[in-house]
Amino acid sequence: MPRTPLVSVLAALLLTSACAGSPDPGGPQPAPAPPAGSTVAGPTADLGAMSGIDLVFLSTMVGHSERTLQIVRSSRDRVRDDALRTLAAAIEATEADELVAMRGWLPTTGPGASAAAHHHEGHGDDAALDRLRNAPAPDVDRVLREVLADHQRSAADLARAQVDVGRNERVRDLARRIEQSRTAEVDLLRGTP
């Protein structure tokens, strides 16, 4: 399975950050409490020992989820297939919820805040989003399946790498769930006629 340039760069960053250890040599900084009602939120004590690798993963996934929301929202009113519309709505709900939680876990000041400032813009999928936005009406469903499947496969690859090298068990648990859900979504997107 070929990797996109974004996945290759981020995998290298994740591996490099894993060697760097805690972002604060004086000890881990407590992370902000996750938002109330979030399905991925948990005890803040589990979030206190985040390493650079965990921060890079979370900030990257924040950008990735923001782009996912752009993708599904840009085609929401143009999708013709009911099953695809339902799947896209489920993806939107899941990622919006995860996005709120991940943003709550990221520091806004102090050590690690620079990792949290990562943005997903310009990582090579701008052309895919433009392709979807400019797709003629009869092609929207097919193009959405292709664009979203590639995008979600990248998320699964990133999450799989985090599970292997991440330090914080709470973040690794999130990565496991992201890897499983995005892999299932790709299967559904590619299996839909």
C-alpha positions as a LaTeX table, in Angstrom:
\begin{tabular}{lrrr}
\hline
Residue & $x$ (\AA) & $y$ (\AA) & $z$ (\AA) \\
\hline
Met1 & 0.00 & 0.00 & 0.00 \\
Pro2 & 1.72 & 3.25 & $-1.08$ \\
Arg3 & 2.09 & 5.94 & 1.57 \\
Thr4 & 1.28 & 9.55 & 0.88 \\
Pro5 & 4.06 & 12.10 & 1.46 \\
Leu6 & 2.18 & 13.42 & 4.50 \\
Val7 & 2.09 & 10.00 & 6.13 \\
Ser8 & 5.80 & 9.43 & 5.48 \\
Val9 & 6.78 & 12.81 & 6.94 \\
Leu10 & 4.54 & 12.40 & 9.96 \\
Ala11 & 5.72 & 8.86 & 10.61 \\
Ala12 & 9.29 & 10.20 & 10.62 \\
Leu13 & 8.25 & 13.00 & 13.00 \\
Leu14 & 6.48 & 10.53 & 15.25 \\
Leu15 & 9.53 & 8.28 & 15.38 \\
Thr16 & 11.90 & 11.21 & 15.96 \\
Ser17 & 9.69 & 12.62 & 18.70 \\
Ala18 & 9.54 & 9.23 & 20.39 \\
Cys19 & 13.27 & 9.46 & 20.94 \\
Ala20 & 12.97 & 12.96 & 22.38 \\
Gly21 & 10.96 & 11.88 & 25.44 \\
Ser22 & 8.96 & 14.32 & 27.53 \\
Pro23 & 8.61 & 17.83 & 26.09 \\
Asp24 & 9.63 & 19.28 & 29.50 \\
Pro25 & 12.89 & 18.04 & 31.00 \\
Gly26 & 11.63 & 19.07 & 34.45 \\
Gly27 & 8.74 & 16.65 & 34.21 \\
Pro28 & 5.42 & 16.26 & 32.45 \\
Gln29 & 3.01 & 19.15 & 32.36 \\
Pro30 & $-0.63$ & 18.54 & 33.20 \\
Ala31 & $-2.87$ & 18.70 & 30.17 \\
Pro32 & $-6.12$ & 20.65 & 30.13 \\
Ala33 & $-9.17$ & 18.64 & 31.07 \\
Pro34 & $-10.99$ & 17.15 & 28.11 \\
Pro35 & $-14.41$ & 18.64 & 27.36 \\
Ala36 & $-17.35$ & 17.32 & 29.31 \\
Gly37 & $-19.52$ & 14.85 & 27.46 \\
Ser38 & $-16.82$ & 13.79 & 25.04 \\
Thr39 & $-16.74$ & 10.11 & 24.17 \\
Val40 & $-12.94$ & 10.06 & 24.15 \\
Ala41 & $-12.49$ & 12.07 & 27.34 \\
Gly42 & $-11.24$ & 10.41 & 30.47 \\
Pro43 & $-9.45$ & 11.10 & 33.71 \\
Thr44 & $-7.04$ & 13.99 & 33.35 \\
Ala45 & $-4.42$ & 12.09 & 35.34 \\
Asp46 & $-4.01$ & 9.83 & 32.31 \\
Leu47 & $-3.17$ & 12.86 & 30.18 \\
Gly48 & $-0.53$ & 14.41 & 32.43 \\
Ala49 & 2.44 & 12.49 & 31.04 \\
Met50 & 2.28 & 13.31 & 27.34 \\
Ser51 & 5.52 & 13.15 & 25.40 \\
Gly52 & 6.43 & 15.04 & 22.26 \\
Ile53 & 5.33 & 12.05 & 20.20 \\
Asp54 & 1.85 & 12.19 & 21.75 \\
Leu55 & 1.57 & 15.94 & 21.15 \\
Val56 & 2.67 & 15.62 & 17.53 \\
Phe57 & 0.13 & 12.86 & 16.94 \\
Leu58 & $-2.72$ & 14.79 & 18.57 \\
Ser59 & $-1.96$ & 18.02 & 16.72 \\
Thr60 & $-1.65$ & 16.15 & 13.43 \\
Met61 & $-4.94$ & 14.35 & 14.01 \\
Val62 & $-6.63$ & 17.66 & 14.87 \\
Gly63 & $-5.61$ & 18.99 & 11.46 \\
His64 & $-6.59$ & 15.72 & 9.79 \\
Ser65 & $-10.04$ & 15.75 & 11.40 \\
Glu66 & $-10.54$ & 19.38 & 10.44 \\
Arg67 & $-9.83$ & 18.41 & 6.83 \\
Thr68 & $-12.19$ & 15.42 & 7.08 \\
Leu69 & $-14.96$ & 17.78 & 8.16 \\
Gln70 & $-14.19$ & 20.04 & 5.19 \\
Ile71 & $-14.42$ & 17.06 & 2.86 \\
Val72 & $-17.75$ & 15.74 & 4.11 \\
Arg73 & $-19.30$ & 19.18 & 4.48 \\
Ser74 & $-18.24$ & 20.30 & 1.01 \\
Ser75 & $-20.25$ & 17.50 & $-0.57$ \\
Arg76 & $-23.06$ & 17.00 & 1.96 \\
Asp77 & $-25.76$ & 18.65 & $-0.19$ \\
Arg78 & $-24.57$ & 17.01 & $-3.41$ \\
Val79 & $-24.40$ & 13.32 & $-2.41$ \\
Arg80 & $-27.07$ & 11.20 & $-4.11$ \\
Asp81 & $-26.53$ & 7.77 & $-2.53$ \\
Asp82 & $-28.38$ & 7.43 & 0.80 \\
Ala83 & $-25.91$ & 4.90 & 2.23 \\
Leu84 & $-22.99$ & 7.19 & 1.40 \\
Arg85 & $-24.82$ & 10.17 & 2.89 \\
Thr86 & $-25.41$ & 8.20 & 6.11 \\
Leu87 & $-21.77$ & 7.08 & 6.27 \\
Ala88 & $-20.53$ & 10.64 & 5.69 \\
Ala89 & $-22.83$ & 11.92 & 8.45 \\
Ala90 & $-21.51$ & 9.26 & 10.85 \\
Ile91 & $-17.92$ & 10.17 & 9.96 \\
Glu92 & $-18.71$ & 13.85 & 10.53 \\
Ala93 & $-20.28$ & 13.18 & 13.95 \\
Thr94 & $-17.46$ & 10.91 & 15.09 \\
Glu95 & $-14.67$ & 13.22 & 14.01 \\
Ala96 & $-16.34$ & 16.36 & 15.35 \\
Asp97 & $-16.56$ & 14.68 & 18.75 \\
Glu98 & $-12.95$ & 13.45 & 18.60 \\
Leu99 & $-11.80$ & 16.89 & 17.48 \\
Val100 & $-13.30$ & 18.58 & 20.54 \\
Ala101 & $-11.63$ & 16.06 & 22.84 \\
Met102 & $-8.21$ & 16.24 & 21.14 \\
Arg103 & $-8.22$ & 20.03 & 21.21 \\
Gly104 & $-8.96$ & 19.85 & 24.94 \\
Trp105 & $-5.99$ & 17.56 & 25.48 \\
Leu106 & $-3.49$ & 19.81 & 23.70 \\
Pro107 & $-1.63$ & 22.49 & 25.66 \\
Thr108 & $-2.13$ & 26.07 & 24.54 \\
Thr109 & 0.93 & 27.45 & 26.34 \\
Gly110 & 4.21 & 26.15 & 27.69 \\
Pro111 & 6.25 & 23.15 & 26.55 \\
Gly112 & 4.56 & 21.24 & 23.77 \\
Ala113 & 2.38 & 24.14 & 22.61 \\
Ser114 & 4.37 & 24.47 & 19.38 \\
Ala115 & 3.51 & 20.88 & 18.48 \\
Ala116 & $-0.14$ & 21.75 & 19.07 \\
Ala117 & 0.05 & 24.56 & 16.53 \\
His118 & 0.28 & 22.15 & 13.56 \\
His119 & $-2.16$ & 22.84 & 10.74 \\
His120 & $-3.23$ & 20.43 & 8.02 \\
Glu121 & $-3.44$ & 22.98 & 5.24 \\
Gly122 & $-1.16$ & 22.41 & 2.28 \\
His123 & $-0.32$ & 18.78 & 2.95 \\
Gly124 & $-1.12$ & 17.56 & $-0.52$ \\
Asp125 & $-4.83$ & 16.93 & $-0.19$ \\
Asp126 & $-5.85$ & 20.44 & $-1.28$ \\
Ala127 & $-6.03$ & 19.10 & $-4.84$ \\
Ala128 & $-8.28$ & 16.26 & $-3.71$ \\
Leu129 & $-10.62$ & 18.69 & $-1.96$ \\
Asp130 & $-10.69$ & 20.89 & $-5.06$ \\
Arg131 & $-11.42$ & 17.81 & $-7.17$ \\
Leu132 & $-14.39$ & 17.01 & $-4.96$ \\
Arg133 & $-15.69$ & 20.58 & $-4.95$ \\
Asn134 & $-15.45$ & 20.76 & $-8.75$ \\
Ala135 & $-16.87$ & 17.31 & $-9.49$ \\
Pro136 & $-19.89$ & 17.32 & $-11.81$ \\
Ala137 & $-23.10$ & 16.20 & $-10.10$ \\
Pro138 & $-23.08$ & 12.65 & $-11.58$ \\
Asp139 & $-19.51$ & 12.10 & $-10.27$ \\
Val140 & $-19.81$ & 13.50 & $-6.74$ \\
Asp141 & $-20.53$ & 10.16 & $-5.03$ \\
Arg142 & $-17.64$ & 8.39 & $-6.75$ \\
Val143 & $-15.19$ & 11.24 & $-6.13$ \\
Leu144 & $-16.24$ & 11.54 & $-2.48$ \\
Arg145 & $-15.66$ & 7.81 & $-1.97$ \\
Glu146 & $-12.19$ & 8.06 & $-3.53$ \\
Val147 & $-11.11$ & 11.24 & $-1.74$ \\
Leu148 & $-12.48$ & 10.19 & 1.64 \\
Ala149 & $-11.10$ & 6.64 & 1.40 \\
Asp150 & $-7.58$ & 7.95 & 0.68 \\
His151 & $-7.88$ & 10.54 & 3.43 \\
Gln152 & $-9.13$ & 8.05 & 6.03 \\
Arg153 & $-6.47$ & 5.51 & 5.05 \\
Ser154 & $-3.86$ & 8.14 & 5.90 \\
Ala155 & $-5.46$ & 8.64 & 9.32 \\
Ala156 & $-5.42$ & 4.88 & 9.94 \\
Asp157 & $-1.71$ & 4.76 & 8.99 \\
Leu158 & $-0.88$ & 7.64 & 11.34 \\
Ala159 & $-2.84$ & 6.09 & 14.17 \\
Arg160 & $-1.16$ & 2.72 & 13.63 \\
Ala161 & 2.25 & 4.41 & 13.91 \\
Gln162 & 1.18 & 6.13 & 17.15 \\
Val163 & 0.08 & 2.84 & 18.68 \\
Asp164 & 3.58 & 1.49 & 17.99 \\
Val165 & 5.58 & 4.45 & 19.36 \\
Gly166 & 3.30 & 6.57 & 21.54 \\
Arg167 & 4.05 & 7.06 & 25.21 \\
Asn168 & 0.73 & 8.08 & 26.76 \\
Glu169 & $-1.63$ & 5.14 & 27.11 \\
Arg170 & $-4.74$ & 7.33 & 26.82 \\
Val171 & $-3.51$ & 8.78 & 23.52 \\
Arg172 & $-2.50$ & 5.30 & 22.31 \\
Asp173 & $-6.02$ & 4.08 & 23.13 \\
Leu174 & $-7.46$ & 6.90 & 21.03 \\
Ala175 & $-5.04$ & 5.97 & 18.24 \\
Arg176 & $-6.20$ & 2.33 & 18.38 \\
Arg177 & $-9.82$ & 3.42 & 18.03 \\
Ile178 & $-8.98$ & 5.80 & 15.19 \\
Glu179 & $-7.06$ & 3.08 & 13.35 \\
Gln180 & $-9.98$ & 0.64 & 13.70 \\
Ser181 & $-12.71$ & 3.11 & 12.76 \\
Arg182 & $-10.87$ & 4.64 & 9.80 \\
Thr183 & $-9.94$ & 1.21 & 8.45 \\
Ala184 & $-13.61$ & 0.16 & 8.66 \\
Glu185 & $-14.65$ & 3.40 & 6.95 \\
Val186 & $-12.21$ & 2.79 & 4.11 \\
Asp187 & $-13.61$ & $-0.72$ & 3.66 \\
Leu188 & $-17.15$ & 0.68 & 3.52 \\
Leu189 & $-16.19$ & 3.47 & 1.14 \\
Arg190 & $-14.41$ & 1.13 & $-1.23$ \\
Gly191 & $-17.11$ & $-1.54$ & $-0.99$ \\
Thr192 & $-20.00$ & 0.79 & $-1.84$ \\
Pro193 & $-20.95$ & 0.49 & $-5.51$ \\
\hline
\end{tabular}
